[in-house]
mmCIF file of C-alpha atoms in Angstrom:
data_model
loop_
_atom_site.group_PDB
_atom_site.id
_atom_site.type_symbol
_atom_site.label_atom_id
_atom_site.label_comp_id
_atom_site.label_asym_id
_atom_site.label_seq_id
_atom_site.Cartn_x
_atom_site.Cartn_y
_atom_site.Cartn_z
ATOM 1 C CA UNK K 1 6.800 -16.648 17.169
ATOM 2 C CA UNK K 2 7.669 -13.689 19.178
ATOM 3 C CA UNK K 3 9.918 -10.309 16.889
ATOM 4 C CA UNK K 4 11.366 -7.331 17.950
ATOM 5 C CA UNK K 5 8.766 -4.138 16.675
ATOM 6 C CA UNK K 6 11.973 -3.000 14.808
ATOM 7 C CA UNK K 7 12.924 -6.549 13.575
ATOM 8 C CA UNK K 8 9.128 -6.242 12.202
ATOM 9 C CA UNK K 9 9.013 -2.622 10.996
ATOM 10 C CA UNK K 10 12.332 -2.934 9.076
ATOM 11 C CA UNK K 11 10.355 -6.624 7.592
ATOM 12 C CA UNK K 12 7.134 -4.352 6.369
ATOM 13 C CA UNK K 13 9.092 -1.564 5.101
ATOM 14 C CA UNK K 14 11.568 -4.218 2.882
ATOM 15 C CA UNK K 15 8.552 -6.116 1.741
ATOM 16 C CA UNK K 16 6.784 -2.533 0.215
ATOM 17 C CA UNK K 17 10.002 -1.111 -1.673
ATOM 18 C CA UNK K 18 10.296 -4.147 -3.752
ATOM 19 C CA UNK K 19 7.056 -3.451 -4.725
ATOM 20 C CA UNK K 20 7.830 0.032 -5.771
ATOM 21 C CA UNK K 21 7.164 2.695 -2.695
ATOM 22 C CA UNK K 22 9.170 4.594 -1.660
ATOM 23 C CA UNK K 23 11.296 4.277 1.388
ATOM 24 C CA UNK K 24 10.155 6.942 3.518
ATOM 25 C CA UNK K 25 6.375 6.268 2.534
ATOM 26 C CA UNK K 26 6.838 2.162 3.204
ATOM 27 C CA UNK K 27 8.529 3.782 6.741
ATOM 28 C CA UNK K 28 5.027 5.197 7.236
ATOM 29 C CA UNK K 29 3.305 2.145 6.376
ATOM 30 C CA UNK K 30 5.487 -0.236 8.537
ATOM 31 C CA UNK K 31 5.430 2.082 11.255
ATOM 32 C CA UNK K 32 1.443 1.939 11.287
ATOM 33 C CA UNK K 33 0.303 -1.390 11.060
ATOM 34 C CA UNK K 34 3.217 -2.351 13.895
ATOM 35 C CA UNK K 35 1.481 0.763 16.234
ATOM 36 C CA UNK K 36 -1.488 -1.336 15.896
ATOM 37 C CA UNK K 37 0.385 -4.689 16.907
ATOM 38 C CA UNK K 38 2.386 -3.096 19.497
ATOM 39 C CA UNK K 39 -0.680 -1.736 21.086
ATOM 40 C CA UNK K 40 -2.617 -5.342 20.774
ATOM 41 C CA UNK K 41 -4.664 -4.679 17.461
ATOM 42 C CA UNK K 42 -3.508 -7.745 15.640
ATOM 43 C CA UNK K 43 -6.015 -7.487 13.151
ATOM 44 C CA UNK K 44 -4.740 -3.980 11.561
ATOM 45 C CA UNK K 45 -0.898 -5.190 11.765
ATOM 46 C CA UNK K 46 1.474 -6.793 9.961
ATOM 47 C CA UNK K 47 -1.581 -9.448 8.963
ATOM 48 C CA UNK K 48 -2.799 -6.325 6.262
ATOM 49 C CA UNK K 49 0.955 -6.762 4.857
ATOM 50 C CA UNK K 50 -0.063 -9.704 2.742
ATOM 51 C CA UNK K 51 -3.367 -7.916 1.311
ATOM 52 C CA UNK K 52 -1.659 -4.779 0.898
ATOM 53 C CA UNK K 53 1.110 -6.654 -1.319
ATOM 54 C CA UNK K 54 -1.656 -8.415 -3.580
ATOM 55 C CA UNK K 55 -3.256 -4.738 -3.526
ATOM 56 C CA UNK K 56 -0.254 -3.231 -5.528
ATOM 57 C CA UNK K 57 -0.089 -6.541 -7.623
ATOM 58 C CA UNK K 58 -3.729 -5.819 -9.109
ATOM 59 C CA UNK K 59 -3.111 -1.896 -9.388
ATOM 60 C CA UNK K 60 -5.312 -0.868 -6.455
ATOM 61 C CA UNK K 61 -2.826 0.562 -4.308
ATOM 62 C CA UNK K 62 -0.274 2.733 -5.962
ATOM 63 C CA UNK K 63 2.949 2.672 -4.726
ATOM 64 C CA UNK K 64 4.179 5.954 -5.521
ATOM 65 C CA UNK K 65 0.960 7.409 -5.304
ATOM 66 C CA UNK K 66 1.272 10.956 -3.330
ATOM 67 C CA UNK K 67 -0.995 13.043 -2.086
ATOM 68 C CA UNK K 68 -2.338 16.476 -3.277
ATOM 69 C CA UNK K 69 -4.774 19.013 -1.890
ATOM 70 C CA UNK K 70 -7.788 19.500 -4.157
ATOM 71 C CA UNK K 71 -9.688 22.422 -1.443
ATOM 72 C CA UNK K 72 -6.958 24.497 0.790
ATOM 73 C CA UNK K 73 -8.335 27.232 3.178
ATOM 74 C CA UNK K 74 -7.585 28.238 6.350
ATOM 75 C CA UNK K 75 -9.832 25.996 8.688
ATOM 76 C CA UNK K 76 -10.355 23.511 5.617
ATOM 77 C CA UNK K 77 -9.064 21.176 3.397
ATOM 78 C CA UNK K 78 -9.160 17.862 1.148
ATOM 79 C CA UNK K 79 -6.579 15.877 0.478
ATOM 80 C CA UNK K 80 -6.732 13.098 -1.909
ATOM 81 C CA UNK K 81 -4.789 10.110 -1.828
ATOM 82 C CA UNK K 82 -4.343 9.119 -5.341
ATOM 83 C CA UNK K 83 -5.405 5.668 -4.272
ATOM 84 C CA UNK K 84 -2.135 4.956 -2.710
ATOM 85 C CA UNK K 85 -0.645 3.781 0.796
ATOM 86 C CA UNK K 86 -3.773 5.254 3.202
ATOM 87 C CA UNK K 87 -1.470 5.935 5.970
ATOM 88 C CA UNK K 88 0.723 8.270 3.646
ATOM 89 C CA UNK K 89 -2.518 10.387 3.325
ATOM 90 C CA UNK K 90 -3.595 10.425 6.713
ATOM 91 C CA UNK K 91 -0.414 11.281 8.588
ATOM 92 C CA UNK K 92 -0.015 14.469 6.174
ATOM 93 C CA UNK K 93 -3.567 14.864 7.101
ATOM 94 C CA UNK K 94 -3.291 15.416 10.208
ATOM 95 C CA UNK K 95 -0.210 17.366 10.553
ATOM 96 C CA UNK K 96 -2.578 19.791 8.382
ATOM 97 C CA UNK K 97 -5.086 19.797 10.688
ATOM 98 C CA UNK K 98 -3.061 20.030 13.741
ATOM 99 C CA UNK K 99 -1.279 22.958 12.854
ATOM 100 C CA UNK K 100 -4.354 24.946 10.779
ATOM 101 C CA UNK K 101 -6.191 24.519 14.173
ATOM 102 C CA UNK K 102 -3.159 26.040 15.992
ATOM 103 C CA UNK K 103 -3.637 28.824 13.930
ATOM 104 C CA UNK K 104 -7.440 29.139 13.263
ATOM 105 C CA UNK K 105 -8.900 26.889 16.612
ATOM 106 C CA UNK K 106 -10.594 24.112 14.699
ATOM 107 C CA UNK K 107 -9.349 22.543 11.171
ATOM 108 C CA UNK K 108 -12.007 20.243 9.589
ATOM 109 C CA UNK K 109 -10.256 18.041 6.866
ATOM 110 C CA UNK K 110 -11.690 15.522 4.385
ATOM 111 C CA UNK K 111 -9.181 12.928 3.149
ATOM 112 C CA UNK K 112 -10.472 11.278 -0.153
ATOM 113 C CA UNK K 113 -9.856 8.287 -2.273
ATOM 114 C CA UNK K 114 -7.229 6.387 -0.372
ATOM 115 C CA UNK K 115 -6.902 2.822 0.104
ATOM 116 C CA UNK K 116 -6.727 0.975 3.558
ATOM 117 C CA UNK K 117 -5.962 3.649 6.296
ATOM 118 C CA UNK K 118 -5.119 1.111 8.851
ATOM 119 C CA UNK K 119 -5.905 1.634 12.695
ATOM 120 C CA UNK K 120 -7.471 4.979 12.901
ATOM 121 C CA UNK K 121 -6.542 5.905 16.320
ATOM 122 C CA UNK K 122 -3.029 5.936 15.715
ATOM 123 C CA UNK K 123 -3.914 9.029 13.627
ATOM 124 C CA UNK K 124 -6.210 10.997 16.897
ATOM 125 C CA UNK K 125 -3.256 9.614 19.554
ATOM 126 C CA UNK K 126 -0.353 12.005 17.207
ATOM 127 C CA UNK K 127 -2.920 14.844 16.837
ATOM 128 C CA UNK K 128 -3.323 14.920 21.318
ATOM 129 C CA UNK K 129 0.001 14.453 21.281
ATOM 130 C CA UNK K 130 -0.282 17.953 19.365
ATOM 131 C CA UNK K 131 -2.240 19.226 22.038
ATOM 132 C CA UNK K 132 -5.690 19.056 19.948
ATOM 133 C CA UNK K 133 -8.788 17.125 20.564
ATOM 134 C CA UNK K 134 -9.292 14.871 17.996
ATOM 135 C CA UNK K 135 -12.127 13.242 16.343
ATOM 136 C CA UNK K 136 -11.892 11.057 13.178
ATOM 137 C CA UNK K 137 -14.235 9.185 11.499
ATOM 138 C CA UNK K 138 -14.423 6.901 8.461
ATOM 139 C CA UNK K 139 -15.830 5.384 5.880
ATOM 140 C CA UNK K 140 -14.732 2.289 3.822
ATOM 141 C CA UNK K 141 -16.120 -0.915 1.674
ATOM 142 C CA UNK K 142 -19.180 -2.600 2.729
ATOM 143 C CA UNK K 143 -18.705 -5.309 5.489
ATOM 144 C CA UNK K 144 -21.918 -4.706 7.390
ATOM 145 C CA UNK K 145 -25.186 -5.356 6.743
ATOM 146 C CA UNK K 146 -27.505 -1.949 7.401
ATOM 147 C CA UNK K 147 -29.863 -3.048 10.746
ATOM 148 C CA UNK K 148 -32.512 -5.307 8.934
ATOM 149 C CA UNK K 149 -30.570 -6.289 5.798
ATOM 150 C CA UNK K 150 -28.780 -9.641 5.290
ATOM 151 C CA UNK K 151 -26.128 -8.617 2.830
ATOM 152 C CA UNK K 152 -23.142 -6.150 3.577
ATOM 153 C CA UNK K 153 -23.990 -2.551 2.803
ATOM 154 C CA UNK K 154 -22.188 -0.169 4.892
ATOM 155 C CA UNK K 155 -18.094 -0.196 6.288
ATOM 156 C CA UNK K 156 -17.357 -1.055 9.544
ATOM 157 C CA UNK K 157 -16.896 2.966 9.541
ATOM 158 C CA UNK K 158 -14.501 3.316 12.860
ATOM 159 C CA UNK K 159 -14.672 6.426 14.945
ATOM 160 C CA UNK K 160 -11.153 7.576 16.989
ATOM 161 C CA UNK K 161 -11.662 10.307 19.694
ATOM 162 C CA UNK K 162 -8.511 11.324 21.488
ATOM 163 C CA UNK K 163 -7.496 13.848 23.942
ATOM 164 C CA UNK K 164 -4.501 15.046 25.741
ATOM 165 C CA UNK K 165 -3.881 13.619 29.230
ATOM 166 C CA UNK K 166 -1.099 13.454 32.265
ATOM 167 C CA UNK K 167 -0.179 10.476 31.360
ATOM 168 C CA UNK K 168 -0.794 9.872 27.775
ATOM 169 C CA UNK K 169 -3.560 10.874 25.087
ATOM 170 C CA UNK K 170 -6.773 8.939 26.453
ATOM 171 C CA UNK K 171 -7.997 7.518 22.836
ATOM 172 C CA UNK K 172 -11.091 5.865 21.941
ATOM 173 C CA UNK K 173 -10.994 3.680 18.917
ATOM 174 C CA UNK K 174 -14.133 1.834 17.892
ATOM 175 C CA UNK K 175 -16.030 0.332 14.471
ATOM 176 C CA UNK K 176 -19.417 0.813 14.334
ATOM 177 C CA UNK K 177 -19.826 -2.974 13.692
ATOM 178 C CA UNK K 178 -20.167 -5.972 16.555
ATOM 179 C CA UNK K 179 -16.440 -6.594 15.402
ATOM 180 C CA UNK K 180 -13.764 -5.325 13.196
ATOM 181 C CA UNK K 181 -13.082 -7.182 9.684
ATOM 182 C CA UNK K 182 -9.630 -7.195 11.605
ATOM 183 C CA UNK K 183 -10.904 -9.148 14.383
ATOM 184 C CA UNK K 184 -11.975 -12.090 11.737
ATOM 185 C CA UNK K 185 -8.403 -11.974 10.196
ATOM 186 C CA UNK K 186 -6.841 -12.465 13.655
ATOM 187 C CA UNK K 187 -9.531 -15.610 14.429
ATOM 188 C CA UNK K 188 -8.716 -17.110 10.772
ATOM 189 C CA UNK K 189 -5.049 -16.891 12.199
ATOM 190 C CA UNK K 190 -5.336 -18.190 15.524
ATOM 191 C CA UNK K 191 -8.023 -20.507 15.030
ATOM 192 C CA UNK K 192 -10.203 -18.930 17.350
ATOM 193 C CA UNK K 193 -13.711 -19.045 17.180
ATOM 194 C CA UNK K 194 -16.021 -15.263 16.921
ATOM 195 C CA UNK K 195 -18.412 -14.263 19.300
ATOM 196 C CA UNK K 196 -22.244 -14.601 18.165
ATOM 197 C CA UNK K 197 -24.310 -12.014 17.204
ATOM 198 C CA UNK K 198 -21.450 -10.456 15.614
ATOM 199 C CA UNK K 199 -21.604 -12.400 11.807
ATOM 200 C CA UNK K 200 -23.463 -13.678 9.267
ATOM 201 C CA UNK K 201 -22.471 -16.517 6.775
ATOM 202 C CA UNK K 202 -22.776 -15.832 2.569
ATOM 203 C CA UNK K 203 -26.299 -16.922 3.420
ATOM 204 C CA UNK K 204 -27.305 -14.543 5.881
ATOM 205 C CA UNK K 205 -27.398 -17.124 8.557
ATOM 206 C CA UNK K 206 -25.696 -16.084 12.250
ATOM 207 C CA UNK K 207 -22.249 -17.945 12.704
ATOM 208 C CA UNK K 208 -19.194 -17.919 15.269
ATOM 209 C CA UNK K 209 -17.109 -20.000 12.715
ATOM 210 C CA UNK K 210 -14.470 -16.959 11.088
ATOM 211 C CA UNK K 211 -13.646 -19.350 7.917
ATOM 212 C CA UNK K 212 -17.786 -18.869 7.059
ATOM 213 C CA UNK K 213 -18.035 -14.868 8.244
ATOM 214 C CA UNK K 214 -19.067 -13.144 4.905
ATOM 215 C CA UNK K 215 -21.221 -9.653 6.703
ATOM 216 C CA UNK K 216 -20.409 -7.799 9.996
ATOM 217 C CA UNK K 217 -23.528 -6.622 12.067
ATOM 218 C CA UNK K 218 -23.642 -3.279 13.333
ATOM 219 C CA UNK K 219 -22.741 -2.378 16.614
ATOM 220 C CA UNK K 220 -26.076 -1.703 18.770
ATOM 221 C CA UNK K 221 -28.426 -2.509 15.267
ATOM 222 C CA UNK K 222 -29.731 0.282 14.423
ATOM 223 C CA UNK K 223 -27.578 2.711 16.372
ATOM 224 C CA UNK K 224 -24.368 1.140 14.890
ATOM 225 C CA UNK K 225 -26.230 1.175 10.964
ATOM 226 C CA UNK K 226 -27.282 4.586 11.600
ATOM 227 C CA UNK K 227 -23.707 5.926 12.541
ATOM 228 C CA UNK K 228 -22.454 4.122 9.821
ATOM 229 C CA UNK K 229 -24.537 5.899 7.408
ATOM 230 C CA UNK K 230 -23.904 9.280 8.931
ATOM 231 C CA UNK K 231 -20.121 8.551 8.777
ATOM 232 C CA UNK K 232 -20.593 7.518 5.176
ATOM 233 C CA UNK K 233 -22.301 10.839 4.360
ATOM 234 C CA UNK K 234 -19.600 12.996 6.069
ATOM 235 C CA UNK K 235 -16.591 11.303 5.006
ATOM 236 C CA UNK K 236 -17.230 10.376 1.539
ATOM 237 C CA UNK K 237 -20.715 12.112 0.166
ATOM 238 C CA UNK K 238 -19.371 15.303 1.445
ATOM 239 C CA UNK K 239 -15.718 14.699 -0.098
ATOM 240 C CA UNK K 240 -17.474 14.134 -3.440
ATOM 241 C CA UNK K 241 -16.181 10.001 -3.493
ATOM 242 C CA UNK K 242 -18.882 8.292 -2.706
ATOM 243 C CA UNK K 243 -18.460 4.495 -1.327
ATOM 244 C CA UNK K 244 -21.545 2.761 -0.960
ATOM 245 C CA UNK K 245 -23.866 4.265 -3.643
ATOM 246 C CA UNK K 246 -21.447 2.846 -6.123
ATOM 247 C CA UNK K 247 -21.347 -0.171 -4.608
ATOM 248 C CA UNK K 248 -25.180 -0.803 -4.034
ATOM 249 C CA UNK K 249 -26.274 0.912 -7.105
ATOM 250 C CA UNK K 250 -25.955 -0.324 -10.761
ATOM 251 C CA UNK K 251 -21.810 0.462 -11.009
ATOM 252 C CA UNK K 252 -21.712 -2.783 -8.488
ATOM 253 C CA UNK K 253 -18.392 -1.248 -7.814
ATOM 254 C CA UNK K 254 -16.236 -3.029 -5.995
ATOM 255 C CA UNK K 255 -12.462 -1.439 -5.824
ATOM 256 C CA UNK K 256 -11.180 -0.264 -2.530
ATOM 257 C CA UNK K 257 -11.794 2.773 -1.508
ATOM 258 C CA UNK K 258 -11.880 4.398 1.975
ATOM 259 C CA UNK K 259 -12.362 8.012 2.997
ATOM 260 C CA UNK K 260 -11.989 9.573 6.416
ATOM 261 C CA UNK K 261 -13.311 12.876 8.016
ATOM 262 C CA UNK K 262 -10.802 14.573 10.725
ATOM 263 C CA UNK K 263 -11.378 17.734 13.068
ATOM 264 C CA UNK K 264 -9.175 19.045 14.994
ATOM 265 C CA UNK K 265 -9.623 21.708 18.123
ATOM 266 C CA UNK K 266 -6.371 23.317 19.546
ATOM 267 C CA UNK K 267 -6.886 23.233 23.362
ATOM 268 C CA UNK K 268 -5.062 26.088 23.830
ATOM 269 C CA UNK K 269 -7.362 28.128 21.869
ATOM 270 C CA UNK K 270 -10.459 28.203 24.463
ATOM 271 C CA UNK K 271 -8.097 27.326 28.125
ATOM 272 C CA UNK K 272 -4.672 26.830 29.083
ATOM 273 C CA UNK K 273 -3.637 23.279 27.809
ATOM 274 C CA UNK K 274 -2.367 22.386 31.113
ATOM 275 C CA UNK K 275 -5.648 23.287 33.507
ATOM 276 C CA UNK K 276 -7.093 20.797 30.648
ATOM 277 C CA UNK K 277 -4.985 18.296 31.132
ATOM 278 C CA UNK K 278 -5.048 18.755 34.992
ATOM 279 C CA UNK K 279 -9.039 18.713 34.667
ATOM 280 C CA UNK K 280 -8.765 15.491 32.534
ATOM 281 C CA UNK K 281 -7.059 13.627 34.726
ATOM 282 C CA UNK K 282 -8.989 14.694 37.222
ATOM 283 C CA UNK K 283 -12.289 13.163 36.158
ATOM 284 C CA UNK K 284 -10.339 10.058 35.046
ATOM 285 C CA UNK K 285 -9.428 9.693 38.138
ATOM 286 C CA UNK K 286 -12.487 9.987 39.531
ATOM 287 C CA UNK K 287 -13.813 7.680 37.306
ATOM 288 C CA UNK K 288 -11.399 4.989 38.015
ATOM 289 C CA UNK K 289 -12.170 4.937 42.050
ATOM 290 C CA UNK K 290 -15.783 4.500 41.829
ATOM 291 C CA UNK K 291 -17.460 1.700 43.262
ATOM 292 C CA UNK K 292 -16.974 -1.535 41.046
ATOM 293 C CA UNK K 293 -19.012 -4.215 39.794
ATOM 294 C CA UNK K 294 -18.485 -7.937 40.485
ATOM 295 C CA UNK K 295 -16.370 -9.309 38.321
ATOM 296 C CA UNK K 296 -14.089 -5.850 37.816
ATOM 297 C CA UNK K 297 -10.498 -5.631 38.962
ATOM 298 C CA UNK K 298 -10.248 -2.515 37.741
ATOM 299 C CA UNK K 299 -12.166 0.920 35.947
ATOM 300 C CA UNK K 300 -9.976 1.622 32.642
ATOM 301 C CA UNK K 301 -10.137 4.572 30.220
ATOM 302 C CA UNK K 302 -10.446 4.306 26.823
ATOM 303 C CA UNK K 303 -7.272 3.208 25.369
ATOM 304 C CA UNK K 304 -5.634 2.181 28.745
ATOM 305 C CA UNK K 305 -5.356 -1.915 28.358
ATOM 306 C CA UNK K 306 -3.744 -0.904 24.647
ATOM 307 C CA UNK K 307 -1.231 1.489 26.285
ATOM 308 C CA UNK K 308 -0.305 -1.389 28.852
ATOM 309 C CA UNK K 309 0.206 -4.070 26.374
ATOM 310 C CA UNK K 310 2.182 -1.416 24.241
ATOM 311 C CA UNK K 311 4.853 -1.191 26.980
ATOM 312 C CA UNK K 312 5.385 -4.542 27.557
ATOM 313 C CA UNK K 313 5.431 -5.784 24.127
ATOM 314 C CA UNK K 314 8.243 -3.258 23.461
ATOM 315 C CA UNK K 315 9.902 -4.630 26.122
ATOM 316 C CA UNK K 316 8.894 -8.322 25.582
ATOM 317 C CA UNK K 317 8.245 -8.788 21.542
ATOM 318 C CA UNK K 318 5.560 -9.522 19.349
ATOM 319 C CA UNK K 319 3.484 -12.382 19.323
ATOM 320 C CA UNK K 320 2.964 -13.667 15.430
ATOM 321 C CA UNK K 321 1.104 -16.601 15.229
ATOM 322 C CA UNK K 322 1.982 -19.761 13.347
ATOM 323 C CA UNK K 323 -0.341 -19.276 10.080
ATOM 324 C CA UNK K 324 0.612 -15.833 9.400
ATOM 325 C CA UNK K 325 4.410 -16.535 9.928
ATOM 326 C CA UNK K 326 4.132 -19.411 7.031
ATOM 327 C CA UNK K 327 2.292 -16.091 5.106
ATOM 328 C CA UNK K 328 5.184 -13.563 5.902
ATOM 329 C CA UNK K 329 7.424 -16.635 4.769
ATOM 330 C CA UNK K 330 6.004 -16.616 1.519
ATOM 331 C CA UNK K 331 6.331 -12.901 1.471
ATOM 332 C CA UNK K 332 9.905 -13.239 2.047
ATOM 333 C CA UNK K 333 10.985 -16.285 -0.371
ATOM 334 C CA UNK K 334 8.744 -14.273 -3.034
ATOM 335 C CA UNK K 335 10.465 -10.831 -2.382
ATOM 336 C CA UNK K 336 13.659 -11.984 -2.196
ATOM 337 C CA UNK K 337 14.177 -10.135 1.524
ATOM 338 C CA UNK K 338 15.329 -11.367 4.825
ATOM 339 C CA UNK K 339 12.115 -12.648 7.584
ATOM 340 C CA UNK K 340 12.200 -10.914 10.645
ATOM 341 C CA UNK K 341 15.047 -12.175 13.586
ATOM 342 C CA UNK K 342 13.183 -14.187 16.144
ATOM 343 C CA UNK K 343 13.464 -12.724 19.852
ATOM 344 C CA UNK K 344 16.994 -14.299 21.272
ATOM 345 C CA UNK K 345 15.077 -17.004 23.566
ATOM 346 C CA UNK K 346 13.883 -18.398 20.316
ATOM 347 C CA UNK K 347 16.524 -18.421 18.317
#
């Protein structure tokens, strides 16, 4: 099935005020998770609507949660989220950041207690756009299994880096696991199988098979565990919500919680934004004529196949597939709201 992003948006943001948020907060919400599927990350789009609705149904997302600063200095802060919609919390985050670092250079900003945040570098791409550099990092439930352990223990714990370019923010977005929990979502969807090495079944057995997945493995082993842990400690020991000591220890805890570290350097502060820029695109262009390997059409940056598919999807639509269009069915006939207008050549 192939929708319009606005067809889809206006869908997500429906679907969210019948279940008590407000409009301009669902707005956020739908305008996230259809970034992520406009830019090719199926697995932190619309898919998340269903979960997200059966979140505010057992009270762990609240709707009309809002967010309030519990440290506010100059170059600092910490937001909490009140364990509502995570993108609420992090797009006032980093407004915060973006302009403290305008005024101070840097901004460092801890944003507690919210629930999922969605595609992190949607949040890095605005603050570039801002003329910053942006690094974010984050912490979540366990889905990976620390490098030796069988049994989840750490979050996929993403990192986003993003800086201004001449032709859009470059932006790295990457979990520290061998795959996103998205990526398994999408496979369940599609029917596609995972690639091994990347998954363990309920037994700690390796698996490609997405209907058995039950713990992530870290990206690298040990280097993916060990940024995990180090993105656990700076994102939610330092905020004072711990994750995964709750969860390991003898609270078993098990409600949703993520937590996400942002700083934020204004360019402008140490050169001239544009010489930057100019310097940026410089090396990625650089980059990008070197000798390839067999095999390689082409060198991209970070970012750059996301940026492509972004363009054409607004021009073309977005792809839904079968199983999740009987799930935003369901959505619909239960909310009582319209599904979203097929693209014309469907109709």
């Amino acid at each position: 099935m192939i929708v319009d992003h606005q067809e889809l948006a206006r869908f997500i943001r429906d679907a969210l005020t019948t279940k008590g948020a407000r409009a301009a907060d669902a707005g956020v919400v739908a305008d996230g998770l259809v970034w992520a599927n406009l830019r090719g990350v199926d697995g932190h789009g619309v898919s998340r609507l269903p979960s997200y609705l059966d979140m505010i149904d057992r009270r762990e997302i609240d709707p009309r949660a809002q967010p309030r600063l519990l440290h506010d200095r100059a170059a600092t802060f910490v937001l909490d989220g009140g364990r509502g919609f995570g993108p609420v919390a992090m797009m006032q985050a980093i407004v915060l950041a973006a302009d403290r670092a305008r005024a101070a250079g840097t901004c460092f900003g801890l944003v507690r207690e919210t629930t999922h945040t969605g595609a992190i570098g949607r949040y890095a791409q605005c603050m570039a756009e801002r003329g910053c550099v942006a690094l974010i990092v984050g912490a979540g439930p366990a889905f990976v299994a620390y490098h030796g352990a069988r049994v989840a223990s750490l979050g996929t714990s993403p990192i986003a880096i993003a800086v201004p370019s001449g032709n859009g923010p470059i932006v790295l977005d990457m979990a520290t696991s061998a795959i996103s929990n998205g990526k398994i979502l999408q496979a369940l969807a599609t029917g596609t199988q995972l690639p091994s090495g990347a998954v363990l079944t309920e037994a700690g057995t390796p698996t490609t098979d997405p209907a058995e997945a039950k713990t992530l493995l870290p990206l690298g082993g040990p280097k993916g565990s060990g940024l995990a842990l180090m993105f656990e400690v700076l994102a939610s020991v330092l905020a004072a919500a711990p994750i995964q000591a709750l969860a390991l220890g003898p609270q078993k805890r098990r409600t949703f919680a993520q937590n996400s570290a942002i700083l934020a350097v204004d360019i402008a502060n140490f050169r001239p934004l544009a010489e930057f820029v100019r310097d940026v695109d410089t090396l990625a262009a650089w980059l990008k004529a070197l000798p390839r390997q067999e095999g390689f059409d082409e060198i991209l940056m970070p970012g750059e196949r996301a940026s492509r598919t972004e363009i054409v999807r607004r021009r073309s639509g977005i792809p839904i597939a079968e199983k999740l269009w009987q799930q935003l069915a369901a959505v619909a006939k239960t909310a009582g709201i319209k599904m979203p207008d097929l693209r014309r050549q469907q109709a």
